[in-house]
Amino acid sequence: MSEATSNPKATPLVAVKGMNDILPPDSARWDWFEDTVRALMRRYGYLGMRTPIVEPTPLFVRGLGEVTDIVEKEMYSWIDSMNGDALTLRPEGTAGVVRAAIEHSMLYDGGKRLFYIGPMFRHERPQRGRYRQFHQVGVEALGFSGPDVDAEVILMCRSLWRDLGLADVRLDINCLGQAAERKAHREALVKHLVAGRELLDAEAQRRLHSNPLRILDTKNPAMQGLVEAAPRLMDYLGEASLKHFEGLCRVLDAAGQPYRVNHRLVRGMDYYALTVFEWVTDRLGAQGTVCGGGRYDGLAELIGGKAAPGIGWGLGIERVLDLLQQSGIEAPAAVPDVYAVVPSIEALPAAMQAAEALRAAGVAVLMHAAGKDGWGSMKSQFKRADASGARHALIFGAEELARGEVAVKPLRDAAAAQSTRALADLAAWSAELRTA
Ligand code: ATP
Ligand code: MG
């Protein structure tokens, strides 16, 4: 016997801080959201990928870069006590997808359009919109180098906002150019920041020589003036980078998608190049970025593969669901079509058989089941039928069953009358019970 059951005073066990249970009825919003995402992916031709939640730690250290928030302080990493392997709970999805694509030679016959949905783990201070286990939808388009695919993945998001009924999500874009261009800009940037050194906070001081670009996306109000006046990366870009950026802008313009060129948008990970973007909202307070992404043409090589271009985004599901709630958008209710009322347990086998036939015909049937007080009176069964939200109750009375029939009682329409149906031609009338 375990300690918990032998000691009635044992402290109740609770979930790890920052890691949430997702329970009914909330889980219905998650299901609806994920269904909507999968339908979107089908329309755009993106195929599902499922990679492990645990990856070798070097995948992230090399892929994301050592001087990133994630690698510096947010990863759940440990040494496997069996074999000494350095392992990490994935903090993001791109590195794992690119690793898998390389490992399985997925790009040998051309580009691949991929997506995933799943949990990510970051050891951050939990607050609204910021959890330690959170969930992302991500897309990765691998093997395509043109700005057309950048535009495609961005427009997919717009399509998702539309499918969900969300209106208040804005698009910010920027171009990070290539490494050589960033190097030239970096010198000017460091010079500017050093000149304003007394304004830099401790984190910025630390990043001044390791990752000065990241200082641009500081949220510290005291540093806003300094970073606003900083030299712009865009002014250091060569012709090819500018052409790529203009190519993206042209498609967005033609698609009627407004955007703001945000010179301070640099994104967290080292692996980004050329296009970066974020979808942001004002409705979620400090955690207003619902989706972020960009091009990562150098990532495949960083993690030991052949060079392969890539672009993708990651969307925070918790933040999007919060935004839906803020916007008053409800998921369609997940209610059964019918609740099966079974007056006597003797009728259960016949009722179960009819319920199975109805389900096979696409009707959502919730069977009455015994509670802790036994089978339950008709009155208590009807109370549960009402509470279930079902539109109809099917009443499997002994007399009706003896005649091969079942009574159908509308629950949501007081004016509608109860009727009787033959179980023999169930397939024919079951359609009238079905809502979806
Ligand atoms: P932030 O600046 O808010 O920390 P980030 O740049 O670290 O975001 P990404 O790594 O780009 O975030 O992840 C993509 C999306 O995942 C974010 O835009 C956000 O919606 C979501 N996200 C990131 N971290 C968390 C978290 N700890 N909890 C919930 N959602 C998160
Ligand atoms: Mg972060």
Short mmCIF file of C-alpha atoms and ligand atoms in Angstrom, two decimals:
data_model
loop_
_atom_site.label_atom_id
_atom_site.label_comp_id
_atom_site.label_asym_id
_atom_site.label_seq_id
_atom_site.Cartn_x
_atom_site.Cartn_y
_atom_site.Cartn_z
CA MET A 1 0.00 0.00 0.00
CA SER A 2 1.36 3.43 -0.87
CA GLU A 3 2.11 6.07 1.69
CA ALA A 4 -0.70 8.30 0.45
CA THR A 5 -3.42 5.71 1.01
CA SER A 6 -2.06 4.48 4.35
CA ASN A 7 -1.80 7.97 5.80
CA PRO A 8 -5.08 9.89 5.65
CA LYS A 9 -3.27 13.12 6.59
CA ALA A 10 -0.91 13.00 3.59
CA THR A 11 -0.65 16.36 1.82
CA PRO A 12 -2.75 16.28 -1.36
CA LEU A 13 -0.57 16.19 -4.44
CA VAL A 14 -1.04 19.03 -6.87
CA ALA A 15 0.21 19.86 -10.37
CA VAL A 16 3.63 21.41 -10.87
CA LYS A 17 3.54 25.20 -10.69
CA GLY A 18 3.04 26.78 -14.10
CA MET A 19 1.73 23.51 -15.58
CA ASN A 20 -2.03 23.44 -16.02
CA ASP A 21 -4.70 20.79 -16.11
CA ILE A 22 -7.06 21.39 -19.01
CA LEU A 23 -10.46 20.17 -17.91
CA PRO A 24 -13.99 20.05 -19.29
CA PRO A 25 -15.75 22.25 -20.21
CA ASP A 26 -12.58 24.24 -21.07
CA SER A 27 -11.11 21.34 -23.00
CA ALA A 28 -13.92 21.76 -25.55
CA ARG A 29 -12.35 25.09 -26.57
CA TRP A 30 -9.03 23.34 -27.06
CA ASP A 31 -10.64 20.62 -29.17
CA TRP A 32 -12.47 23.17 -31.31
CA PHE A 33 -9.30 25.23 -31.72
CA GLU A 34 -7.24 22.20 -32.75
CA ASP A 35 -9.94 21.04 -35.18
CA THR A 36 -9.90 24.52 -36.73
CA VAL A 37 -6.09 24.39 -37.00
CA ARG A 38 -6.13 20.95 -38.64
CA ALA A 39 -8.73 22.08 -41.18
CA LEU A 40 -6.53 25.11 -41.96
CA MET A 41 -3.45 22.91 -42.44
CA ARG A 42 -5.38 20.71 -44.86
CA ARG A 43 -6.39 23.74 -46.92
CA TYR A 44 -2.79 24.90 -47.20
CA GLY A 45 -1.28 21.45 -47.75
CA TYR A 46 0.73 21.27 -44.50
CA LEU A 47 1.31 17.76 -43.14
CA GLY A 48 1.50 16.76 -39.48
CA MET A 49 4.80 15.99 -37.69
CA ARG A 50 5.13 14.45 -34.23
CA THR A 51 8.57 14.60 -32.72
CA PRO A 52 9.67 13.59 -29.20
CA ILE A 53 9.12 15.92 -26.26
CA VAL A 54 12.61 15.08 -25.01
CA GLU A 55 15.56 15.97 -27.25
CA PRO A 56 19.34 15.99 -26.78
CA THR A 57 20.29 19.24 -25.02
CA PRO A 58 22.88 20.22 -27.68
CA LEU A 59 20.08 20.44 -30.25
CA PHE A 60 18.81 23.57 -28.51
CA VAL A 61 22.16 24.92 -27.35
CA ARG A 62 23.49 24.78 -30.91
CA GLY A 63 20.26 25.48 -32.73
CA LEU A 64 18.88 28.34 -30.65
CA GLY A 65 22.22 29.84 -29.58
CA GLU A 66 23.80 30.06 -26.14
CA VAL A 67 22.98 33.71 -25.62
CA THR A 68 19.21 33.37 -25.80
CA ASP A 69 16.65 33.61 -22.99
CA ILE A 70 15.65 30.02 -23.61
CA VAL A 71 19.10 28.46 -23.44
CA GLU A 72 20.42 30.79 -20.75
CA LYS A 73 17.66 30.33 -18.24
CA GLU A 74 14.48 28.64 -19.42
CA MET A 75 15.27 25.04 -20.27
CA TYR A 76 14.35 21.98 -18.25
CA SER A 77 17.55 20.02 -18.73
CA TRP A 78 19.01 17.06 -16.90
CA ILE A 79 21.55 14.29 -17.21
CA ASP A 80 20.02 10.88 -17.78
CA SER A 81 21.08 8.82 -14.76
CA MET A 82 21.17 5.62 -16.84
CA ASN A 83 23.64 6.67 -19.49
CA GLY A 84 24.79 10.23 -18.82
CA ASP A 85 22.99 11.73 -21.86
CA ALA A 86 22.24 15.45 -21.64
CA LEU A 87 18.49 15.78 -22.26
CA THR A 88 16.01 18.66 -22.41
CA LEU A 89 12.22 19.00 -22.47
CA ARG A 90 11.66 20.79 -25.76
CA PRO A 91 11.22 24.54 -25.24
CA GLU A 92 10.13 25.07 -28.85
CA GLY A 93 9.33 22.97 -31.89
CA THR A 94 11.44 24.14 -34.81
CA ALA A 95 14.77 22.58 -33.83
CA GLY A 96 13.18 19.13 -33.34
CA VAL A 97 11.31 19.26 -36.65
CA VAL A 98 14.46 20.28 -38.54
CA ARG A 99 16.46 17.56 -36.75
CA ALA A 100 13.87 14.96 -37.74
CA ALA A 101 13.76 16.21 -41.33
CA ILE A 102 17.54 15.87 -41.60
CA GLU A 103 17.67 12.52 -39.77
CA HIS A 104 15.04 11.01 -42.08
CA SER A 105 16.26 12.68 -45.30
CA MET A 106 12.84 14.23 -45.75
CA LEU A 107 14.10 16.91 -48.11
CA TYR A 108 15.70 14.62 -50.71
CA ASP A 109 12.81 15.08 -53.14
CA GLY A 110 12.06 18.75 -52.56
CA GLY A 111 10.52 21.03 -49.98
CA LYS A 112 8.15 19.95 -47.24
CA ARG A 113 5.32 21.86 -45.60
CA LEU A 114 4.84 20.64 -42.04
CA PHE A 115 2.93 21.44 -38.86
CA TYR A 116 2.73 20.28 -35.25
CA ILE A 117 0.59 20.84 -32.19
CA GLY A 118 1.92 20.06 -28.74
CA PRO A 119 3.36 21.03 -25.35
CA MET A 120 6.55 23.06 -24.86
CA PHE A 121 8.40 23.64 -21.59
CA ARG A 122 10.14 26.77 -20.32
CA HIS A 123 11.16 27.56 -16.78
CA GLU A 124 9.71 31.07 -16.65
CA ARG A 125 7.94 32.97 -13.91
CA PRO A 126 4.31 31.87 -14.27
CA GLN A 127 1.84 34.67 -14.96
CA ARG A 128 -1.06 35.28 -17.30
CA GLY A 129 -0.06 34.06 -20.77
CA ARG A 130 3.23 32.67 -19.48
CA TYR A 131 3.37 29.10 -18.23
CA ARG A 132 6.02 26.45 -17.70
CA GLN A 133 4.17 23.91 -19.77
CA PHE A 134 2.39 25.68 -22.58
CA HIS A 135 1.21 24.60 -25.99
CA GLN A 136 2.09 25.66 -29.46
CA VAL A 137 0.87 25.15 -32.97
CA GLY A 138 3.79 25.51 -35.32
CA VAL A 139 4.34 25.34 -39.05
CA GLU A 140 7.67 24.79 -40.75
CA ALA A 141 8.12 25.11 -44.52
CA LEU A 142 11.47 23.45 -45.24
CA GLY A 143 13.43 23.63 -48.47
CA PHE A 144 11.81 26.78 -49.88
CA SER A 145 13.90 29.91 -50.16
CA GLY A 146 11.62 32.47 -51.79
CA PRO A 147 9.64 35.23 -50.08
CA ASP A 148 6.46 33.70 -51.52
CA VAL A 149 6.54 31.02 -48.82
CA ASP A 150 7.23 33.66 -46.15
CA ALA A 151 4.03 35.33 -47.30
CA GLU A 152 2.20 32.01 -47.40
CA VAL A 153 2.92 31.13 -43.77
CA ILE A 154 1.99 34.65 -42.67
CA LEU A 155 -1.28 34.58 -44.59
CA MET A 156 -2.09 31.19 -43.06
CA CYS A 157 -2.23 32.95 -39.70
CA ARG A 158 -4.57 35.58 -41.05
CA SER A 159 -6.77 32.79 -42.31
CA LEU A 160 -6.71 31.19 -38.86
CA TRP A 161 -7.74 34.44 -37.17
CA ARG A 162 -10.62 34.64 -39.63
CA ASP A 163 -11.68 31.04 -39.05
CA LEU A 164 -11.68 31.69 -35.31
CA GLY A 165 -13.53 34.99 -35.67
CA LEU A 166 -10.68 37.08 -34.22
CA ALA A 167 -10.34 40.65 -35.44
CA ASP A 168 -7.76 42.39 -33.25
CA VAL A 169 -4.47 40.80 -34.26
CA ARG A 170 -1.88 43.02 -35.97
CA LEU A 171 1.13 42.00 -38.02
CA ASP A 172 4.66 43.30 -37.40
CA ILE A 173 7.43 42.35 -39.80
CA ASN A 174 11.14 43.02 -40.16
CA CYS A 175 14.10 41.77 -42.13
CA LEU A 176 17.20 40.56 -40.26
CA GLY A 177 19.27 40.14 -43.40
CA GLN A 178 22.23 37.77 -43.42
CA ALA A 179 25.03 37.25 -40.89
CA ALA A 180 27.52 39.53 -42.68
CA GLU A 181 24.98 42.35 -42.80
CA ARG A 182 24.15 41.91 -39.14
CA LYS A 183 27.86 42.05 -38.34
CA ALA A 184 28.26 45.45 -39.98
CA HIS A 185 25.17 46.73 -38.21
CA ARG A 186 26.30 45.25 -34.93
CA GLU A 187 29.41 47.42 -34.82
CA ALA A 188 27.36 50.57 -35.28
CA LEU A 189 24.78 49.33 -32.80
CA VAL A 190 27.32 48.56 -30.08
CA LYS A 191 28.90 51.97 -30.60
CA HIS A 192 25.51 53.62 -30.15
CA LEU A 193 24.70 51.57 -27.07
CA VAL A 194 28.11 52.16 -25.50
CA ALA A 195 27.59 55.90 -25.96
CA GLY A 196 24.35 55.58 -23.97
CA ARG A 197 25.80 53.10 -21.53
CA GLU A 198 24.45 54.78 -18.37
CA LEU A 199 20.90 53.98 -19.59
CA LEU A 200 21.50 50.24 -20.07
CA ASP A 201 20.05 47.86 -17.49
CA ALA A 202 21.99 44.89 -16.15
CA GLU A 203 20.71 42.48 -18.78
CA ALA A 204 21.56 44.88 -21.59
CA GLN A 205 25.04 45.43 -20.12
CA ARG A 206 25.53 41.70 -20.16
CA ARG A 207 24.31 41.39 -23.78
CA LEU A 208 26.21 44.40 -25.06
CA HIS A 209 28.96 42.28 -26.54
CA SER A 210 27.36 38.82 -26.69
CA ASN A 211 23.98 39.55 -28.34
CA PRO A 212 23.44 43.32 -28.72
CA LEU A 213 20.64 42.89 -31.28
CA ARG A 214 18.46 41.43 -28.55
CA ILE A 215 18.76 44.67 -26.58
CA LEU A 216 16.52 46.25 -29.23
CA ASP A 217 13.46 44.31 -28.05
CA THR A 218 13.86 45.36 -24.42
CA LYS A 219 10.65 46.11 -22.58
CA ASN A 220 12.45 48.41 -20.09
CA PRO A 221 10.81 51.87 -20.43
CA ALA A 222 14.02 53.61 -19.36
CA MET A 223 15.79 52.26 -22.43
CA GLN A 224 13.10 53.05 -25.01
CA GLY A 225 14.63 56.34 -26.20
CA LEU A 226 18.04 54.78 -26.61
CA VAL A 227 16.84 51.79 -28.62
CA GLU A 228 14.46 53.87 -30.74
CA ALA A 229 17.39 56.00 -31.84
CA ALA A 230 19.64 53.01 -32.55
CA PRO A 231 21.00 52.41 -36.06
CA ARG A 232 18.52 50.37 -38.09
CA LEU A 233 19.50 46.99 -39.43
CA MET A 234 17.45 47.71 -42.56
CA ASP A 235 19.99 50.41 -43.51
CA TYR A 236 22.75 47.80 -43.55
CA LEU A 237 21.04 45.28 -45.79
CA GLY A 238 22.38 44.44 -49.22
CA GLU A 239 20.42 44.14 -52.42
CA ALA A 240 19.50 40.47 -52.11
CA SER A 241 18.06 40.86 -48.59
CA LEU A 242 16.12 43.96 -49.55
CA LYS A 243 14.76 42.20 -52.62
CA HIS A 244 13.57 39.32 -50.47
CA PHE A 245 11.88 41.72 -48.08
CA GLU A 246 10.23 43.65 -50.91
CA GLY A 247 9.05 40.36 -52.42
CA LEU A 248 7.27 39.56 -49.16
CA CYS A 249 5.78 43.05 -48.88
CA ARG A 250 4.46 42.88 -52.43
CA VAL A 251 2.50 39.69 -51.74
CA LEU A 252 1.16 41.04 -48.44
CA ASP A 253 0.11 44.28 -50.15
CA ALA A 254 -1.63 42.40 -52.95
CA ALA A 255 -3.39 40.22 -50.37
CA GLY A 256 -4.62 43.33 -48.57
CA GLN A 257 -2.83 42.35 -45.36
CA PRO A 258 -1.73 45.45 -43.43
CA TYR A 259 1.60 45.30 -41.58
CA ARG A 260 3.95 47.50 -39.65
CA VAL A 261 7.68 47.36 -40.34
CA ASN A 262 9.03 47.14 -36.82
CA HIS A 263 12.75 47.84 -36.82
CA ARG A 264 13.06 46.59 -33.27
CA LEU A 265 11.56 43.21 -34.01
CA VAL A 266 14.53 40.84 -33.71
CA ARG A 267 13.01 37.67 -32.15
CA GLY A 268 14.56 35.50 -29.51
CA MET A 269 16.42 32.83 -31.38
CA ASP A 270 19.80 33.15 -33.07
CA TYR A 271 18.72 31.05 -35.98
CA TYR A 272 16.56 33.66 -37.68
CA ALA A 273 17.63 35.41 -40.89
CA LEU A 274 15.82 37.61 -43.41
CA THR A 275 12.09 37.64 -42.61
CA VAL A 276 10.88 37.79 -39.01
CA PHE A 277 7.33 38.56 -37.92
CA GLU A 278 4.96 38.63 -35.00
CA TRP A 279 1.20 38.74 -34.63
CA VAL A 280 0.33 40.92 -31.66
CA THR A 281 -2.76 42.07 -29.82
CA ASP A 282 -3.43 44.79 -27.26
CA ARG A 283 -6.05 42.70 -25.50
CA LEU A 284 -3.76 40.45 -23.47
CA GLY A 285 -1.74 42.93 -21.44
CA ALA A 286 2.00 42.33 -21.27
CA GLN A 287 1.89 38.97 -23.07
CA GLY A 288 0.51 40.38 -26.32
CA THR A 289 2.46 38.30 -28.86
CA VAL A 290 0.25 35.43 -29.92
CA CYS A 291 2.41 34.14 -32.74
CA GLY A 292 5.99 34.68 -33.81
CA GLY A 293 8.14 33.32 -36.57
CA GLY A 294 10.66 33.86 -39.26
CA ARG A 295 13.15 32.43 -41.68
CA TYR A 296 15.91 30.18 -40.37
CA ASP A 297 18.02 29.28 -43.40
CA GLY A 298 21.10 28.58 -41.26
CA LEU A 299 19.53 26.20 -38.73
CA ALA A 300 19.93 22.91 -40.60
CA GLU A 301 23.69 23.41 -40.86
CA LEU A 302 23.97 24.51 -37.23
CA ILE A 303 22.61 21.17 -36.12
CA GLY A 304 24.83 19.19 -38.46
CA GLY A 305 22.73 18.78 -41.58
CA LYS A 306 23.09 19.89 -45.19
CA ALA A 307 22.12 23.53 -45.67
CA ALA A 308 18.37 23.86 -46.21
CA PRO A 309 16.22 26.98 -46.09
CA GLY A 310 13.27 27.11 -43.74
CA ILE A 311 10.55 29.42 -42.51
CA GLY A 312 7.93 28.90 -39.87
CA TRP A 313 6.03 30.22 -36.90
CA GLY A 314 4.99 29.17 -33.43
CA LEU A 315 1.69 30.19 -31.94
CA GLY A 316 0.90 30.15 -28.22
CA ILE A 317 -2.39 28.27 -27.85
CA GLU A 318 -3.08 29.53 -24.30
CA ARG A 319 -2.74 33.13 -25.48
CA VAL A 320 -5.01 32.61 -28.49
CA LEU A 321 -7.65 30.92 -26.32
CA ASP A 322 -7.40 33.78 -23.82
CA LEU A 323 -7.85 36.23 -26.70
CA LEU A 324 -10.91 34.32 -27.91
CA GLN A 325 -12.38 34.62 -24.45
CA GLN A 326 -11.54 38.34 -24.26
CA SER A 327 -13.26 38.75 -27.60
CA GLY A 328 -16.38 36.95 -26.39
CA ILE A 329 -15.94 34.09 -28.86
CA GLU A 330 -17.22 30.76 -27.58
CA ALA A 331 -16.43 27.34 -28.98
CA PRO A 332 -19.48 25.50 -30.28
CA ALA A 333 -20.90 23.62 -27.29
CA ALA A 334 -19.89 19.97 -27.12
CA VAL A 335 -23.26 18.49 -26.15
CA PRO A 336 -24.70 15.09 -27.00
CA ASP A 337 -27.56 14.84 -29.47
CA VAL A 338 -29.48 12.50 -27.21
CA TYR A 339 -29.48 11.29 -23.63
CA ALA A 340 -30.66 7.70 -23.22
CA VAL A 341 -33.08 7.39 -20.33
CA VAL A 342 -33.37 3.78 -19.19
CA PRO A 343 -36.17 3.45 -16.60
CA SER A 344 -35.16 -0.04 -15.48
CA ILE A 345 -31.72 -1.61 -15.61
CA GLU A 346 -33.42 -4.68 -17.19
CA ALA A 347 -33.75 -2.66 -20.39
CA LEU A 348 -30.04 -1.85 -20.49
CA PRO A 349 -28.83 -4.47 -23.04
CA ALA A 350 -31.49 -3.45 -25.57
CA ALA A 351 -30.89 0.26 -24.90
CA MET A 352 -27.12 -0.19 -25.31
CA GLN A 353 -27.66 -1.99 -28.60
CA ALA A 354 -29.85 0.84 -29.90
CA ALA A 355 -27.31 3.42 -28.67
CA GLU A 356 -24.53 1.63 -30.56
CA ALA A 357 -26.61 1.63 -33.74
CA LEU A 358 -27.37 5.34 -33.34
CA ARG A 359 -23.69 6.15 -32.77
CA ALA A 360 -22.76 4.16 -35.87
CA ALA A 361 -25.24 6.40 -37.71
CA GLY A 362 -23.40 9.49 -36.43
CA VAL A 363 -25.66 10.41 -33.49
CA ALA A 364 -23.91 11.52 -30.28
CA VAL A 365 -25.49 9.44 -27.53
CA LEU A 366 -24.90 9.82 -23.81
CA MET A 367 -26.09 6.68 -21.98
CA HIS A 368 -27.50 6.95 -18.54
CA ALA A 369 -25.17 5.20 -16.10
CA ALA A 370 -25.41 4.24 -12.46
CA GLY A 371 -24.25 6.86 -9.98
CA LYS A 372 -22.97 6.19 -6.49
CA ASP A 373 -26.58 5.98 -5.29
CA GLY A 374 -27.52 3.26 -7.72
CA TRP A 375 -29.39 3.30 -11.00
CA GLY A 376 -31.53 6.40 -10.45
CA SER A 377 -35.24 7.23 -10.71
CA MET A 378 -36.85 8.53 -13.89
CA LYS A 379 -36.88 11.97 -12.30
CA SER A 380 -33.16 11.97 -11.61
CA GLN A 381 -32.45 10.57 -15.08
CA PHE A 382 -34.40 13.40 -16.71
CA LYS A 383 -32.51 15.89 -14.56
CA ARG A 384 -29.25 14.52 -15.90
CA ALA A 385 -30.65 14.49 -19.42
CA ASP A 386 -31.42 18.20 -19.07
CA ALA A 387 -28.04 19.00 -17.57
CA SER A 388 -26.25 17.18 -20.41
CA GLY A 389 -27.52 19.75 -22.89
CA ALA A 390 -28.90 17.02 -25.18
CA ARG A 391 -31.67 18.09 -27.53
CA HIS A 392 -33.60 14.84 -27.17
CA ALA A 393 -34.12 12.15 -24.58
CA LEU A 394 -34.67 8.63 -25.83
CA ILE A 395 -36.73 6.68 -23.31
CA PHE A 396 -36.17 2.95 -23.38
CA GLY A 397 -39.29 1.92 -21.47
CA ALA A 398 -40.03 -1.80 -21.10
CA GLU A 399 -43.39 -1.53 -22.91
CA GLU A 400 -41.98 0.35 -25.88
CA LEU A 401 -39.05 -2.05 -26.13
CA ALA A 402 -41.44 -5.01 -26.11
CA ARG A 403 -43.05 -3.44 -29.21
CA GLY A 404 -39.63 -2.83 -30.78
CA GLU A 405 -39.97 0.93 -30.22
CA VAL A 406 -38.45 3.79 -28.31
CA ALA A 407 -39.96 7.10 -27.14
CA VAL A 408 -38.32 10.32 -28.39
CA LYS A 409 -38.80 13.38 -26.17
CA PRO A 410 -37.61 16.83 -27.27
CA LEU A 411 -35.84 18.52 -24.35
CA ARG A 412 -35.19 22.03 -25.66
CA ASP A 413 -38.52 22.77 -27.28
CA ALA A 414 -41.41 22.78 -24.80
CA ALA A 415 -43.99 22.97 -27.60
CA ALA A 416 -42.74 19.87 -29.42
CA ALA A 417 -44.54 16.63 -28.63
CA GLN A 418 -43.09 13.29 -27.60
CA SER A 419 -43.24 10.63 -30.32
CA THR A 420 -42.46 6.95 -30.79
CA ARG A 421 -40.06 5.42 -33.32
CA ALA A 422 -39.46 1.85 -34.47
CA LEU A 423 -35.98 0.54 -33.63
CA ALA A 424 -36.04 -1.55 -36.80
CA ASP A 425 -35.73 1.46 -39.09
CA LEU A 426 -33.47 3.43 -36.77
CA ALA A 427 -31.06 4.31 -39.57
CA ALA A 428 -33.86 6.10 -41.41
CA TRP A 429 -34.92 8.41 -38.58
CA SER A 430 -31.63 8.83 -36.74
CA ALA A 431 -30.69 11.72 -39.07
CA GLU A 432 -33.31 13.93 -37.40
CA LEU A 433 -31.46 13.53 -34.06
CA ARG A 434 -28.08 14.43 -35.47
CA THR A 435 -26.80 18.00 -35.16
CA ALA A 436 -23.32 17.67 -36.64
P1 ATP B 1 7.85 36.15 -25.21
O1 ATP B 1 8.57 37.34 -25.75
O2 ATP B 1 6.42 36.41 -24.86
O3 ATP B 1 8.62 35.44 -24.13
P2 ATP B 1 8.96 34.32 -27.12
O4 ATP B 1 9.61 35.17 -28.14
O5 ATP B 1 9.79 33.69 -26.07
O6 ATP B 1 7.74 35.11 -26.44
P3 ATP B 1 8.46 32.24 -29.04
O7 ATP B 1 9.61 31.43 -28.63
O8 ATP B 1 8.52 32.99 -30.30
O9 ATP B 1 8.07 33.23 -27.84
O10 ATP B 1 7.16 31.32 -29.03
C1 ATP B 1 6.05 31.56 -29.90
C2 ATP B 1 4.80 31.85 -29.13
O11 ATP B 1 4.61 30.93 -28.05
C3 ATP B 1 4.79 33.20 -28.42
O12 ATP B 1 4.45 34.21 -29.31
C4 ATP B 1 3.74 32.99 -27.38
O13 ATP B 1 2.45 33.15 -27.92
C5 ATP B 1 3.94 31.56 -26.98
N1 ATP B 1 4.73 31.43 -25.74
C6 ATP B 1 6.07 31.58 -25.58
N2 ATP B 1 6.44 31.35 -24.30
C7 ATP B 1 5.29 31.04 -23.64
C8 ATP B 1 5.00 30.70 -22.28
N3 ATP B 1 5.95 30.57 -21.37
N4 ATP B 1 3.71 30.46 -21.94
C9 ATP B 1 2.73 30.56 -22.86
N5 ATP B 1 2.94 30.88 -24.15
C10 ATP B 1 4.20 31.12 -24.54
MG MG B 2 10.16 34.09 -24.06
#
